[in-house]
Amino acid sequence: MIVRGESGDRYPWEPITLAQQLARTAEAHPDRDALVFEGRRLSWAQTQTEVNRVARALQAAGVERGDHVAVWVPNHIEWILLWLGANSIGAVIVAINTRYKTEEVAYILRQSDAKLLVMVGAFAGIDYLAMLARLRKEDLPELRDVLVISSPEWDAFLDAPEVEIDVDAIAYDDPSFIVYTSGTTGYPKGAVHSSRVLRNECSIAEAMDIDASSRVMNHMPFFHIAGACTGVLPPLITGGAMILMERWDPAHAFELIERERVTVLSGIPTHFIDLLNHDALETADVSTLKTGWIGGANNPPEVIAAIVSSLGMKGILPVYGMTETTSITTIPKLDDPPALIASGKGFPVSDFELKVVDTVSGAELDAGAEGEVCVRGHLVMQGYYENPEATAEVIDDDCWFHTGDLGVIDPNGYLAITGRKSDMFIVGGSNAYPAEIERALSEHPAIKQAYVVGVPDPRLGEVGFAYVELRRDADLDHAGVIAFCKGRLADFKVPRHVEFVTEWPLTATGKIQRFLLRERAEEARTEVSR
């Protein structure tokens, strides 16, 4: 069964670049707020002026069409100006994770062939300049220059002479930015995307009812596909405002929601759980909140229900997507039944194709059968930069991108994600999926969060190892967890090992790094067996 989504007609897509879209929006909504960050406020007309200034500066600095500009900057206005400025001259932004350390940054700079690095001096207690000093020039042969924002050199960079910038000379399908995978399963790979991402974001803007009056809070990091695409592009398309947060802080989020009258709030479940458990919820004015998405991890139905009841967000929509598929891939409709929305199911957000295939044979499966989720169409990345082997592993000869996620398509074309193909472990010949076990564990009133990985077992091949974080003042032991699971799951799915934790290995966007949990569990099992 192949499902094809439909693009909306409210914001019809045209084959234009990000820079051309900015010009249209600045002309249509010149005086509306575009970018708001810590007392700084730019209208769309002012944003256009600043983007042109950055484009001229990049060109004067020797950046040419196709060159790569690495951006090691948190959610500041300059990040967006650099992206749109680079797009204006056909250069490509390389987004660097703001939590990376020296070796990780060196890898991205080297692997991406970055010609220019733009960075801040420090962020979140990390001394970027000290790390920069430890980079070996001989290891980065392509890197020509480094610019530090808010330095005298940055000011001089922006004072470039007036030159003509021809944004119409750039093609919409030229590479525009490279976003590296978040590292939940191993070494990051650079997914290359073009201005074609606007095609998906036009439909996302309509699905979330975003317009020129919307005020979108963007706290998801810009080095992440959700921050860069789904946070920035719907406002760019519609003329809505972006309210930027340098990094996630629930107390500050409440302040911004109230002060800036935020209407659209999105994030991973952790972000919403933080808000729902914060003392400020009792007094903060969140009456302006209307819509948003929740995704990036399992979306617990009880969290979605609490978002509706406590934050008043009747338009909260669970989504599914990934770096390689331009962020959001499936999303329910605002007028879908509440029970369907709470289930986490979603429909293809725009006119691309979706199917589920058998994990062994690759054969297309009918509705109701579980298999690997595959997508084909405009939202799929152009490939992993300078990594044809990895690209060939996930994009087949018929242009289907194999997500590595497991799912089921219902008769109406809605997709439910059931787990990850790579997370699955086999217990005595039976397939066990962590997502299913985690959902069962999340139903225990004492459990705040739980994640499960498979570890080697001498008799069964593999068994489940559960990491459990308890709610404050909760009382639950190993035996209690096992007994609870036995009452809800087939015996082969019940974890054999339980470890209680208070901290998790996270990516900078708050995703659990399962490969680290798996390594830790295997080490623990090795110690026990000695």
Short mmCIF file of C-alpha atoms in Angstrom, two decimals:
data_model
loop_
_atom_site.label_atom_id
_atom_site.label_comp_id
_atom_site.label_asym_id
_atom_site.label_seq_id
_atom_site.Cartn_x
_atom_site.Cartn_y
_atom_site.Cartn_z
CA MET A 1 0.00 0.00 0.00
CA ILE A 2 1.46 3.32 -1.12
CA VAL A 3 -0.01 6.47 0.41
CA ARG A 4 0.40 9.81 -1.34
CA GLY A 5 -0.08 12.99 0.63
CA GLU A 6 -1.69 16.17 -0.62
CA SER A 7 -0.31 19.68 -0.62
CA GLY A 8 -2.65 22.37 0.62
CA ASP A 9 -3.79 25.36 -1.39
CA ARG A 10 -3.45 28.06 1.27
CA TYR A 11 0.28 28.49 0.64
CA PRO A 12 0.92 27.02 -2.82
CA TRP A 13 4.53 26.05 -3.35
CA GLU A 14 6.60 27.56 -6.13
CA PRO A 15 10.13 26.52 -7.15
CA ILE A 16 11.92 29.46 -5.53
CA THR A 17 14.88 29.82 -3.16
CA LEU A 18 14.82 30.83 0.49
CA ALA A 19 16.20 34.23 -0.47
CA GLN A 20 13.46 34.76 -3.05
CA GLN A 21 10.86 33.78 -0.45
CA LEU A 22 12.32 36.34 1.95
CA ALA A 23 12.01 39.06 -0.69
CA ARG A 24 8.33 38.21 -1.21
CA THR A 25 7.57 38.16 2.51
CA ALA A 26 9.43 41.42 3.15
CA GLU A 27 7.40 43.08 0.41
CA ALA A 28 4.08 41.67 1.66
CA HIS A 29 4.67 42.25 5.40
CA PRO A 30 7.43 44.87 5.70
CA ASP A 31 6.52 46.19 9.14
CA ARG A 32 5.53 42.98 10.91
CA ASP A 33 7.85 41.43 13.48
CA ALA A 34 10.14 38.85 11.90
CA LEU A 35 12.85 38.11 14.47
CA VAL A 36 12.71 38.78 18.21
CA PHE A 37 15.63 37.93 20.48
CA GLU A 38 16.59 39.38 23.87
CA GLY A 39 15.43 42.93 23.30
CA ARG A 40 16.37 42.99 19.63
CA ARG A 41 13.49 43.16 17.19
CA LEU A 42 13.66 43.11 13.38
CA SER A 43 10.75 43.60 11.00
CA TRP A 44 10.66 41.65 7.77
CA ALA A 45 11.90 44.70 5.85
CA GLN A 46 14.78 45.11 8.31
CA THR A 47 15.54 41.40 8.07
CA GLN A 48 15.77 41.74 4.29
CA THR A 49 18.21 44.63 4.69
CA GLU A 50 20.39 42.71 7.14
CA VAL A 51 20.38 39.58 4.99
CA ASN A 52 21.52 41.61 1.97
CA ARG A 53 24.29 43.04 4.12
CA VAL A 54 25.48 39.57 5.15
CA ALA A 55 25.28 38.33 1.55
CA ARG A 56 27.49 41.19 0.35
CA ALA A 57 29.92 40.56 3.20
CA LEU A 58 30.19 36.87 2.38
CA GLN A 59 30.79 37.65 -1.26
CA ALA A 60 33.43 40.26 -0.40
CA ALA A 61 35.14 37.68 1.85
CA GLY A 62 35.58 35.41 -1.15
CA VAL A 63 32.70 33.02 -0.51
CA GLU A 64 31.41 31.74 -3.83
CA ARG A 65 28.48 29.73 -5.09
CA GLY A 66 28.75 26.17 -3.74
CA ASP A 67 31.21 27.06 -0.96
CA HIS A 68 30.44 25.77 2.53
CA VAL A 69 30.11 28.14 5.49
CA ALA A 70 30.12 26.44 8.89
CA VAL A 71 27.98 28.12 11.56
CA TRP A 72 28.82 27.32 15.19
CA VAL A 73 26.30 29.66 16.74
CA PRO A 74 23.31 29.15 19.07
CA ASN A 75 19.80 30.43 18.32
CA HIS A 76 20.79 34.02 17.60
CA ILE A 77 19.42 36.27 14.89
CA GLU A 78 22.80 36.06 13.14
CA TRP A 79 22.27 32.36 12.45
CA ILE A 80 19.20 33.07 10.33
CA LEU A 81 20.84 36.06 8.63
CA LEU A 82 23.81 33.88 7.70
CA TRP A 83 21.61 31.12 6.31
CA LEU A 84 19.52 33.45 4.16
CA GLY A 85 22.57 35.54 3.22
CA ALA A 86 24.48 32.46 2.10
CA ASN A 87 21.45 31.27 0.15
CA SER A 88 21.34 34.63 -1.63
CA ILE A 89 24.73 33.93 -3.24
CA GLY A 90 24.40 30.15 -3.57
CA ALA A 91 26.66 29.23 -0.65
CA VAL A 92 25.84 26.33 1.67
CA ILE A 93 25.44 26.58 5.44
CA VAL A 94 26.93 23.78 7.56
CA ALA A 95 25.17 23.68 10.93
CA ILE A 96 27.44 22.70 13.85
CA ASN A 97 26.03 21.38 17.11
CA THR A 98 26.62 23.98 19.82
CA ARG A 99 27.41 21.26 22.39
CA TYR A 100 30.21 19.74 20.35
CA LYS A 101 33.74 19.68 21.70
CA THR A 102 37.05 20.15 19.87
CA GLU A 103 37.33 16.76 18.17
CA GLU A 104 33.68 16.76 17.13
CA VAL A 105 33.92 20.25 15.64
CA ALA A 106 37.12 19.31 13.84
CA TYR A 107 35.34 16.31 12.32
CA ILE A 108 32.43 18.40 11.01
CA LEU A 109 34.72 21.10 9.60
CA ARG A 110 36.91 18.53 7.90
CA GLN A 111 34.13 16.27 6.63
CA SER A 112 32.06 19.18 5.30
CA ASP A 113 34.96 20.94 3.51
CA ALA A 114 33.98 24.22 5.18
CA LYS A 115 35.76 27.27 3.75
CA LEU A 116 34.64 29.71 6.46
CA LEU A 117 33.71 29.19 10.11
CA VAL A 118 31.41 31.68 11.86
CA MET A 119 31.17 31.19 15.62
CA VAL A 120 30.55 32.79 19.00
CA GLY A 121 33.26 33.14 21.62
CA ALA A 122 31.47 31.04 24.23
CA PHE A 123 28.12 29.44 24.93
CA ALA A 124 26.56 27.46 27.78
CA GLY A 125 29.78 27.54 29.77
CA ILE A 126 31.82 26.21 26.84
CA ASP A 127 34.84 28.28 25.77
CA TYR A 128 34.66 28.07 21.99
CA LEU A 129 37.76 30.20 21.50
CA ALA A 130 39.82 27.81 23.62
CA MET A 131 38.59 24.91 21.51
CA LEU A 132 39.35 26.86 18.34
CA ALA A 133 42.93 27.30 19.54
CA ARG A 134 43.27 23.52 19.81
CA LEU A 135 42.22 22.90 16.21
CA ARG A 136 45.14 21.93 13.98
CA LYS A 137 45.24 23.95 10.76
CA GLU A 138 46.91 21.11 8.91
CA ASP A 139 43.87 18.92 9.66
CA LEU A 140 41.53 21.45 8.03
CA PRO A 141 43.02 22.18 4.61
CA GLU A 142 39.83 23.75 3.20
CA LEU A 143 39.22 26.20 6.06
CA ARG A 144 40.38 29.67 5.04
CA ASP A 145 39.05 31.95 7.74
CA VAL A 146 37.24 32.18 11.09
CA LEU A 147 34.87 34.95 12.19
CA VAL A 148 33.64 35.52 15.75
CA ILE A 149 30.26 37.23 16.05
CA SER A 150 30.21 40.47 18.10
CA SER A 151 33.95 40.99 17.60
CA PRO A 152 35.69 43.90 15.82
CA GLU A 153 36.43 41.50 12.96
CA TRP A 154 32.72 40.73 12.65
CA ASP A 155 31.87 44.42 12.45
CA ALA A 156 34.53 44.89 9.78
CA PHE A 157 33.17 41.88 7.91
CA LEU A 158 29.71 43.44 7.77
CA ASP A 159 31.08 46.76 6.48
CA ALA A 160 31.58 45.29 3.02
CA PRO A 161 31.25 47.55 -0.02
CA GLU A 162 27.95 47.75 -1.84
CA VAL A 163 27.76 45.13 -4.58
CA GLU A 164 24.87 43.79 -6.61
CA ILE A 165 23.45 40.49 -5.36
CA ASP A 166 21.48 38.54 -7.95
CA VAL A 167 19.37 36.10 -5.92
CA ASP A 168 17.55 35.04 -9.09
CA ALA A 169 20.76 33.47 -10.40
CA ILE A 170 20.53 30.73 -7.76
CA ALA A 171 18.47 27.60 -8.45
CA TYR A 172 15.92 26.34 -5.95
CA ASP A 173 17.42 22.85 -6.03
CA ASP A 174 21.00 23.99 -5.40
CA PRO A 175 22.29 22.74 -2.02
CA SER A 176 21.39 25.24 0.71
CA PHE A 177 22.32 23.66 4.03
CA ILE A 178 23.84 20.57 5.57
CA VAL A 179 22.40 19.27 8.83
CA TYR A 180 24.21 16.50 10.65
CA THR A 181 22.29 13.61 12.15
CA SER A 182 21.86 14.00 15.89
CA GLY A 183 23.99 11.04 16.89
CA THR A 184 21.40 8.87 18.62
CA THR A 185 22.74 5.82 16.80
CA GLY A 186 26.39 6.67 16.19
CA TYR A 187 28.61 8.92 14.05
CA PRO A 188 26.91 12.00 12.53
CA LYS A 189 26.33 12.16 8.77
CA GLY A 190 25.66 15.36 6.86
CA ALA A 191 22.23 15.41 5.18
CA VAL A 192 22.22 17.83 2.24
CA HIS A 193 19.05 19.83 1.62
CA SER A 194 18.10 22.55 -0.86
CA SER A 195 15.49 25.32 -0.96
CA ARG A 196 13.13 22.56 -2.05
CA VAL A 197 12.39 22.20 1.68
CA LEU A 198 9.95 25.09 1.22
CA ARG A 199 7.61 22.67 -0.57
CA ASN A 200 7.09 20.67 2.62
CA GLU A 201 7.02 23.71 4.88
CA CYS A 202 4.20 25.36 2.87
CA SER A 203 2.03 22.38 3.80
CA ILE A 204 3.25 22.38 7.41
CA ALA A 205 2.33 26.05 7.77
CA GLU A 206 -1.19 25.24 6.58
CA ALA A 207 -1.48 22.09 8.71
CA MET A 208 -0.59 24.10 11.83
CA ASP A 209 -2.75 27.10 10.87
CA ILE A 210 0.21 29.51 10.81
CA ASP A 211 -0.33 32.91 9.21
CA ALA A 212 1.05 36.45 9.34
CA SER A 213 -0.44 37.01 12.79
CA SER A 214 1.24 33.92 14.27
CA ARG A 215 4.05 34.25 16.79
CA VAL A 216 6.21 31.14 16.74
CA MET A 217 8.57 30.36 19.60
CA ASN A 218 11.72 28.71 18.29
CA HIS A 219 13.79 27.12 21.02
CA MET A 220 14.79 24.02 19.05
CA PRO A 221 18.46 24.46 18.07
CA PHE A 222 19.06 25.71 14.56
CA PHE A 223 21.66 22.99 14.01
CA HIS A 224 18.72 20.57 14.29
CA ILE A 225 16.41 20.03 11.32
CA ALA A 226 13.34 20.93 13.41
CA GLY A 227 14.81 24.25 14.50
CA ALA A 228 16.15 25.18 11.08
CA CYS A 229 13.20 24.08 8.96
CA THR A 230 9.99 23.79 10.93
CA GLY A 231 10.87 26.64 13.27
CA VAL A 232 12.14 29.15 10.70
CA LEU A 233 10.45 28.41 7.38
CA PRO A 234 6.70 28.58 8.18
CA PRO A 235 7.13 32.17 9.49
CA LEU A 236 9.33 32.96 6.48
CA ILE A 237 6.54 31.75 4.20
CA THR A 238 3.64 33.41 6.02
CA GLY A 239 5.14 36.57 7.49
CA GLY A 240 4.65 35.40 11.07
CA ALA A 241 7.10 36.29 13.85
CA MET A 242 9.87 34.13 15.29
CA ILE A 243 10.52 34.43 19.01
CA LEU A 244 13.99 32.98 19.55
CA MET A 245 15.34 31.24 22.65
CA GLU A 246 19.09 30.75 22.96
CA ARG A 247 18.57 27.46 24.78
CA TRP A 248 15.70 25.69 26.48
CA ASP A 249 14.65 26.97 29.89
CA PRO A 250 11.03 26.40 30.99
CA ALA A 251 10.92 29.46 33.27
CA HIS A 252 12.14 31.71 30.44
CA ALA A 253 9.74 29.99 28.06
CA PHE A 254 6.80 31.02 30.25
CA GLU A 255 8.12 34.59 30.31
CA LEU A 256 8.37 34.72 26.53
CA ILE A 257 4.97 33.13 25.98
CA GLU A 258 3.36 35.79 28.14
CA ARG A 259 5.39 38.81 27.04
CA GLU A 260 5.50 38.06 23.30
CA ARG A 261 1.99 36.54 23.11
CA VAL A 262 3.29 33.33 21.57
CA THR A 263 0.69 31.41 19.55
CA VAL A 264 2.72 28.44 18.26
CA LEU A 265 4.82 26.27 20.58
CA SER A 266 6.46 23.03 19.50
CA GLY A 267 9.02 20.64 20.92
CA ILE A 268 9.90 17.17 22.09
CA PRO A 269 7.91 15.57 24.93
CA THR A 270 10.60 16.59 27.44
CA HIS A 271 9.97 20.28 26.73
CA PHE A 272 6.26 19.99 27.39
CA ILE A 273 6.79 17.83 30.46
CA ASP A 274 9.10 20.57 31.81
CA LEU A 275 6.36 23.16 31.32
CA LEU A 276 3.62 20.99 32.78
CA ASN A 277 5.69 20.30 35.91
CA HIS A 278 6.89 23.89 36.41
CA ASP A 279 5.57 26.07 39.23
CA ALA A 280 5.02 28.97 36.80
CA LEU A 281 2.21 27.04 35.10
CA GLU A 282 -0.16 28.10 37.89
CA THR A 283 0.30 31.84 37.31
CA ALA A 284 1.55 32.29 33.74
CA ASP A 285 -0.78 33.62 31.06
CA VAL A 286 -0.66 31.03 28.30
CA SER A 287 -4.00 31.97 26.79
CA THR A 288 -2.45 32.93 23.44
CA LEU A 289 -1.14 29.41 22.74
CA LYS A 290 -3.05 27.71 19.95
CA THR A 291 -1.08 25.18 17.95
CA GLY A 292 2.22 23.37 17.80
CA TRP A 293 3.77 19.99 17.21
CA ILE A 294 5.22 17.40 19.56
CA GLY A 295 7.71 14.85 18.28
CA GLY A 296 11.28 13.59 18.23
CA ALA A 297 10.47 10.76 20.65
CA ASN A 298 7.53 8.63 21.73
CA ASN A 299 4.54 10.92 22.24
CA PRO A 300 2.75 9.70 25.39
CA PRO A 301 -1.04 10.18 25.04
CA GLU A 302 -1.26 11.42 28.63
CA VAL A 303 1.23 14.21 27.85
CA ILE A 304 -0.77 15.26 24.80
CA ALA A 305 -3.93 15.32 26.93
CA ALA A 306 -2.19 17.44 29.58
CA ILE A 307 -0.97 19.91 26.94
CA VAL A 308 -4.57 20.40 25.84
CA SER A 309 -6.00 20.69 29.36
CA SER A 310 -3.24 22.65 31.12
CA LEU A 311 -1.74 24.76 28.32
CA GLY A 312 -4.98 25.14 26.38
CA MET A 313 -3.33 24.01 23.14
CA LYS A 314 -6.20 22.31 21.36
CA GLY A 315 -4.10 22.35 18.21
CA ILE A 316 -1.18 20.27 19.51
CA LEU A 317 -0.24 17.76 16.83
CA PRO A 318 2.06 14.73 17.24
CA VAL A 319 4.47 14.46 14.33
CA TYR A 320 6.96 12.04 12.88
CA GLY A 321 10.05 12.95 10.89
CA MET A 322 13.81 12.93 10.74
CA THR A 323 16.86 14.87 9.55
CA GLU A 324 16.88 13.13 6.18
CA THR A 325 13.20 13.88 5.45
CA THR A 326 13.11 17.61 6.14
CA SER A 327 11.84 17.29 9.71
CA ILE A 328 8.07 16.64 9.69
CA THR A 329 6.96 13.72 7.53
CA THR A 330 3.54 12.88 8.96
CA ILE A 331 1.10 14.97 10.95
CA PRO A 332 -2.61 14.62 11.79
CA LYS A 333 -5.15 17.21 10.71
CA LEU A 334 -6.37 19.84 13.16
CA ASP A 335 -9.95 18.61 12.72
CA ASP A 336 -9.11 14.93 13.21
CA PRO A 337 -10.85 13.23 16.18
CA PRO A 338 -9.03 13.85 19.50
CA ALA A 339 -8.54 10.11 19.98
CA LEU A 340 -6.75 9.81 16.64
CA ILE A 341 -4.51 12.79 17.44
CA ALA A 342 -3.68 11.38 20.87
CA SER A 343 -2.72 8.06 19.27
CA GLY A 344 0.27 9.70 17.59
CA LYS A 345 -0.77 8.70 14.07
CA GLY A 346 -0.16 11.05 11.17
CA PHE A 347 -0.81 11.50 7.45
CA PRO A 348 1.85 12.53 4.89
CA VAL A 349 2.13 16.28 5.26
CA SER A 350 2.53 17.07 1.55
CA ASP A 351 2.55 15.45 -1.88
CA PHE A 352 5.11 12.69 -1.45
CA GLU A 353 4.79 8.91 -1.19
CA LEU A 354 4.87 6.70 1.89
CA LYS A 355 4.87 2.92 2.25
CA VAL A 356 5.79 0.13 4.67
CA VAL A 357 7.93 -2.80 3.52
CA ASP A 358 8.87 -6.21 4.88
CA THR A 359 12.12 -5.92 6.85
CA VAL A 360 13.59 -9.04 5.23
CA SER A 361 12.29 -9.22 1.66
CA GLY A 362 11.65 -5.51 1.11
CA ALA A 363 8.22 -6.30 -0.34
CA GLU A 364 5.53 -3.66 -0.05
CA LEU A 365 3.04 -4.47 2.72
CA ASP A 366 -0.71 -3.94 2.95
CA ALA A 367 -2.51 -1.76 5.48
CA GLY A 368 -2.29 -3.13 9.01
CA ALA A 369 1.03 -4.93 8.56
CA GLU A 370 4.13 -3.81 10.42
CA GLY A 371 7.32 -3.11 8.49
CA GLU A 372 9.99 -0.54 7.72
CA VAL A 373 8.73 2.93 6.83
CA CYS A 374 9.92 4.25 3.45
CA VAL A 375 9.29 7.65 1.85
CA ARG A 376 9.89 8.99 -1.65
CA GLY A 377 9.65 12.48 -3.05
CA HIS A 378 10.68 16.09 -2.66
CA LEU A 379 11.20 16.01 1.11
CA VAL A 380 14.04 13.45 0.98
CA MET A 381 17.57 14.79 1.30
CA GLN A 382 19.85 14.94 -1.73
CA GLY A 383 22.20 12.55 0.07
CA TYR A 384 24.83 12.42 2.80
CA TYR A 385 27.65 14.80 1.95
CA GLU A 386 30.71 12.99 0.59
CA ASN A 387 29.34 9.67 1.81
CA PRO A 388 27.92 7.77 -1.18
CA GLU A 389 28.14 4.43 0.63
CA ALA A 390 25.92 5.61 3.49
CA THR A 391 23.56 7.27 1.00
CA ALA A 392 23.22 4.05 -0.99
CA GLU A 393 22.39 2.17 2.21
CA VAL A 394 19.28 4.28 2.80
CA ILE A 395 18.12 5.43 -0.67
CA ASP A 396 17.40 2.57 -3.06
CA ASP A 397 17.46 2.49 -6.86
CA ASP A 398 13.81 3.54 -7.02
CA CYS A 399 14.54 6.62 -4.87
CA TRP A 400 12.80 5.27 -1.76
CA PHE A 401 14.41 6.44 1.47
CA HIS A 402 14.49 3.66 4.06
CA THR A 403 14.01 5.32 7.43
CA GLY A 404 15.00 2.44 9.69
CA ASP A 405 11.77 3.07 11.59
CA LEU A 406 9.03 0.49 11.98
CA GLY A 407 5.41 1.40 11.46
CA VAL A 408 1.91 0.42 10.43
CA ILE A 409 -0.31 2.22 7.91
CA ASP A 410 -4.03 2.03 8.64
CA PRO A 411 -6.71 1.75 5.92
CA ASN A 412 -7.08 5.55 5.87
CA GLY A 413 -3.40 6.10 5.13
CA TYR A 414 -2.38 7.19 8.63
CA LEU A 415 1.01 6.01 9.85
CA ALA A 416 1.72 4.83 13.40
CA ILE A 417 5.37 4.44 14.38
CA THR A 418 5.96 1.27 16.39
CA GLY A 419 9.72 1.37 16.91
CA ARG A 420 13.10 1.41 15.20
CA LYS A 421 14.38 -1.42 13.09
CA SER A 422 17.85 -1.02 14.59
CA ASP A 423 16.47 -0.92 18.16
CA MET A 424 14.70 -4.25 17.79
CA PHE A 425 16.23 -7.18 19.66
CA ILE A 426 15.47 -10.88 19.31
CA VAL A 427 14.63 -12.87 22.43
CA GLY A 428 14.75 -16.60 21.77
CA GLY A 429 13.62 -16.09 18.18
CA SER A 430 10.89 -13.53 18.95
CA ASN A 431 11.20 -9.87 17.96
CA ALA A 432 10.99 -7.39 20.84
CA TYR A 433 10.55 -3.68 20.17
CA PRO A 434 11.72 -1.16 22.80
CA ALA A 435 8.97 1.34 21.97
CA GLU A 436 6.28 -1.16 22.94
CA ILE A 437 7.98 -2.04 26.24
CA GLU A 438 8.61 1.63 27.00
CA ARG A 439 4.95 2.45 26.46
CA ALA A 440 4.01 -0.25 28.96
CA LEU A 441 6.51 1.04 31.52
CA SER A 442 5.25 4.62 31.09
CA GLU A 443 1.85 3.51 32.39
CA HIS A 444 3.27 2.83 35.87
CA PRO A 445 2.42 5.81 38.12
CA ALA A 446 5.88 5.77 39.74
CA ILE A 447 7.82 5.88 36.46
CA LYS A 448 8.69 9.26 34.95
CA GLN A 449 10.68 7.96 31.99
CA ALA A 450 11.95 4.60 30.74
CA TYR A 451 14.09 3.37 27.87
CA VAL A 452 14.89 -0.18 26.87
CA VAL A 453 17.78 -1.68 24.92
CA GLY A 454 18.70 -5.22 23.99
CA VAL A 455 21.77 -6.88 25.52
CA PRO A 456 23.42 -10.25 24.79
CA ASP A 457 22.18 -13.29 26.69
CA PRO A 458 23.91 -16.68 26.63
CA ARG A 459 20.66 -18.65 26.37
CA LEU A 460 18.15 -16.44 24.60
CA GLY A 461 20.50 -14.50 22.35
CA GLU A 462 19.27 -11.12 23.58
CA VAL A 463 17.10 -9.85 26.42
CA GLY A 464 15.75 -6.47 27.47
CA PHE A 465 17.63 -4.06 29.73
CA ALA A 466 15.42 -1.27 31.11
CA TYR A 467 16.64 2.09 32.32
CA VAL A 468 14.05 3.66 34.61
CA GLU A 469 13.76 7.16 36.07
CA LEU A 470 11.28 7.42 38.93
CA ARG A 471 9.03 10.34 39.73
CA ARG A 472 9.91 12.45 42.76
CA ASP A 473 9.35 10.55 46.05
CA ALA A 474 8.23 7.42 44.18
CA ASP A 475 9.01 3.99 45.62
CA LEU A 476 9.64 1.17 43.18
CA ASP A 477 12.27 -1.55 43.04
CA HIS A 478 13.61 -3.98 40.44
CA ALA A 479 11.09 -6.67 41.31
CA GLY A 480 8.24 -4.19 41.08
CA VAL A 481 9.22 -3.17 37.56
CA ILE A 482 9.45 -6.79 36.41
CA ALA A 483 6.13 -7.71 38.01
CA PHE A 484 4.42 -4.71 36.39
CA CYS A 485 5.71 -5.68 32.95
CA LYS A 486 4.72 -9.32 33.38
CA GLY A 487 1.15 -8.19 33.83
CA ARG A 488 1.16 -6.31 30.52
CA LEU A 489 3.63 -7.92 28.14
CA ALA A 490 4.42 -11.31 26.68
CA ASP A 491 7.17 -12.98 28.69
CA PHE A 492 9.86 -12.53 26.03
CA LYS A 493 9.26 -8.76 26.08
CA VAL A 494 9.68 -8.39 29.85
CA PRO A 495 13.09 -6.83 30.69
CA ARG A 496 15.46 -9.16 32.53
CA HIS A 497 17.53 -6.30 33.92
CA VAL A 498 16.57 -2.93 35.40
CA GLU A 499 18.78 0.02 36.29
CA PHE A 500 17.40 3.11 38.02
CA VAL A 501 18.83 6.43 36.79
CA THR A 502 18.43 10.13 37.47
CA GLU A 503 20.29 11.42 34.40
CA TRP A 504 20.26 10.43 30.75
CA PRO A 505 22.82 10.63 27.94
CA LEU A 506 21.23 13.23 25.68
CA THR A 507 21.94 14.92 22.40
CA ALA A 508 21.84 18.73 22.47
CA THR A 509 18.20 18.58 21.34
CA GLY A 510 17.19 16.34 24.22
CA LYS A 511 17.03 13.00 22.42
CA ILE A 512 18.16 9.89 24.25
CA GLN A 513 21.40 8.46 22.85
CA ARG A 514 20.40 4.82 22.78
CA PHE A 515 23.76 3.61 21.56
CA LEU A 516 25.33 4.92 24.79
CA LEU A 517 22.64 3.19 26.86
CA ARG A 518 23.33 0.00 24.95
CA GLU A 519 27.09 0.27 25.55
CA ARG A 520 26.52 0.91 29.24
CA ALA A 521 24.15 -2.04 29.54
CA GLU A 522 26.56 -4.39 27.79
CA GLU A 523 29.36 -3.28 30.12
CA ALA A 524 27.14 -3.92 33.13
CA ARG A 525 26.26 -7.40 31.85
CA THR A 526 29.95 -8.16 31.26
CA GLU A 527 30.82 -7.18 34.83
CA VAL A 528 28.05 -9.38 36.23
CA SER A 529 29.15 -12.41 34.22
CA ARG A 530 32.75 -12.24 35.46
#
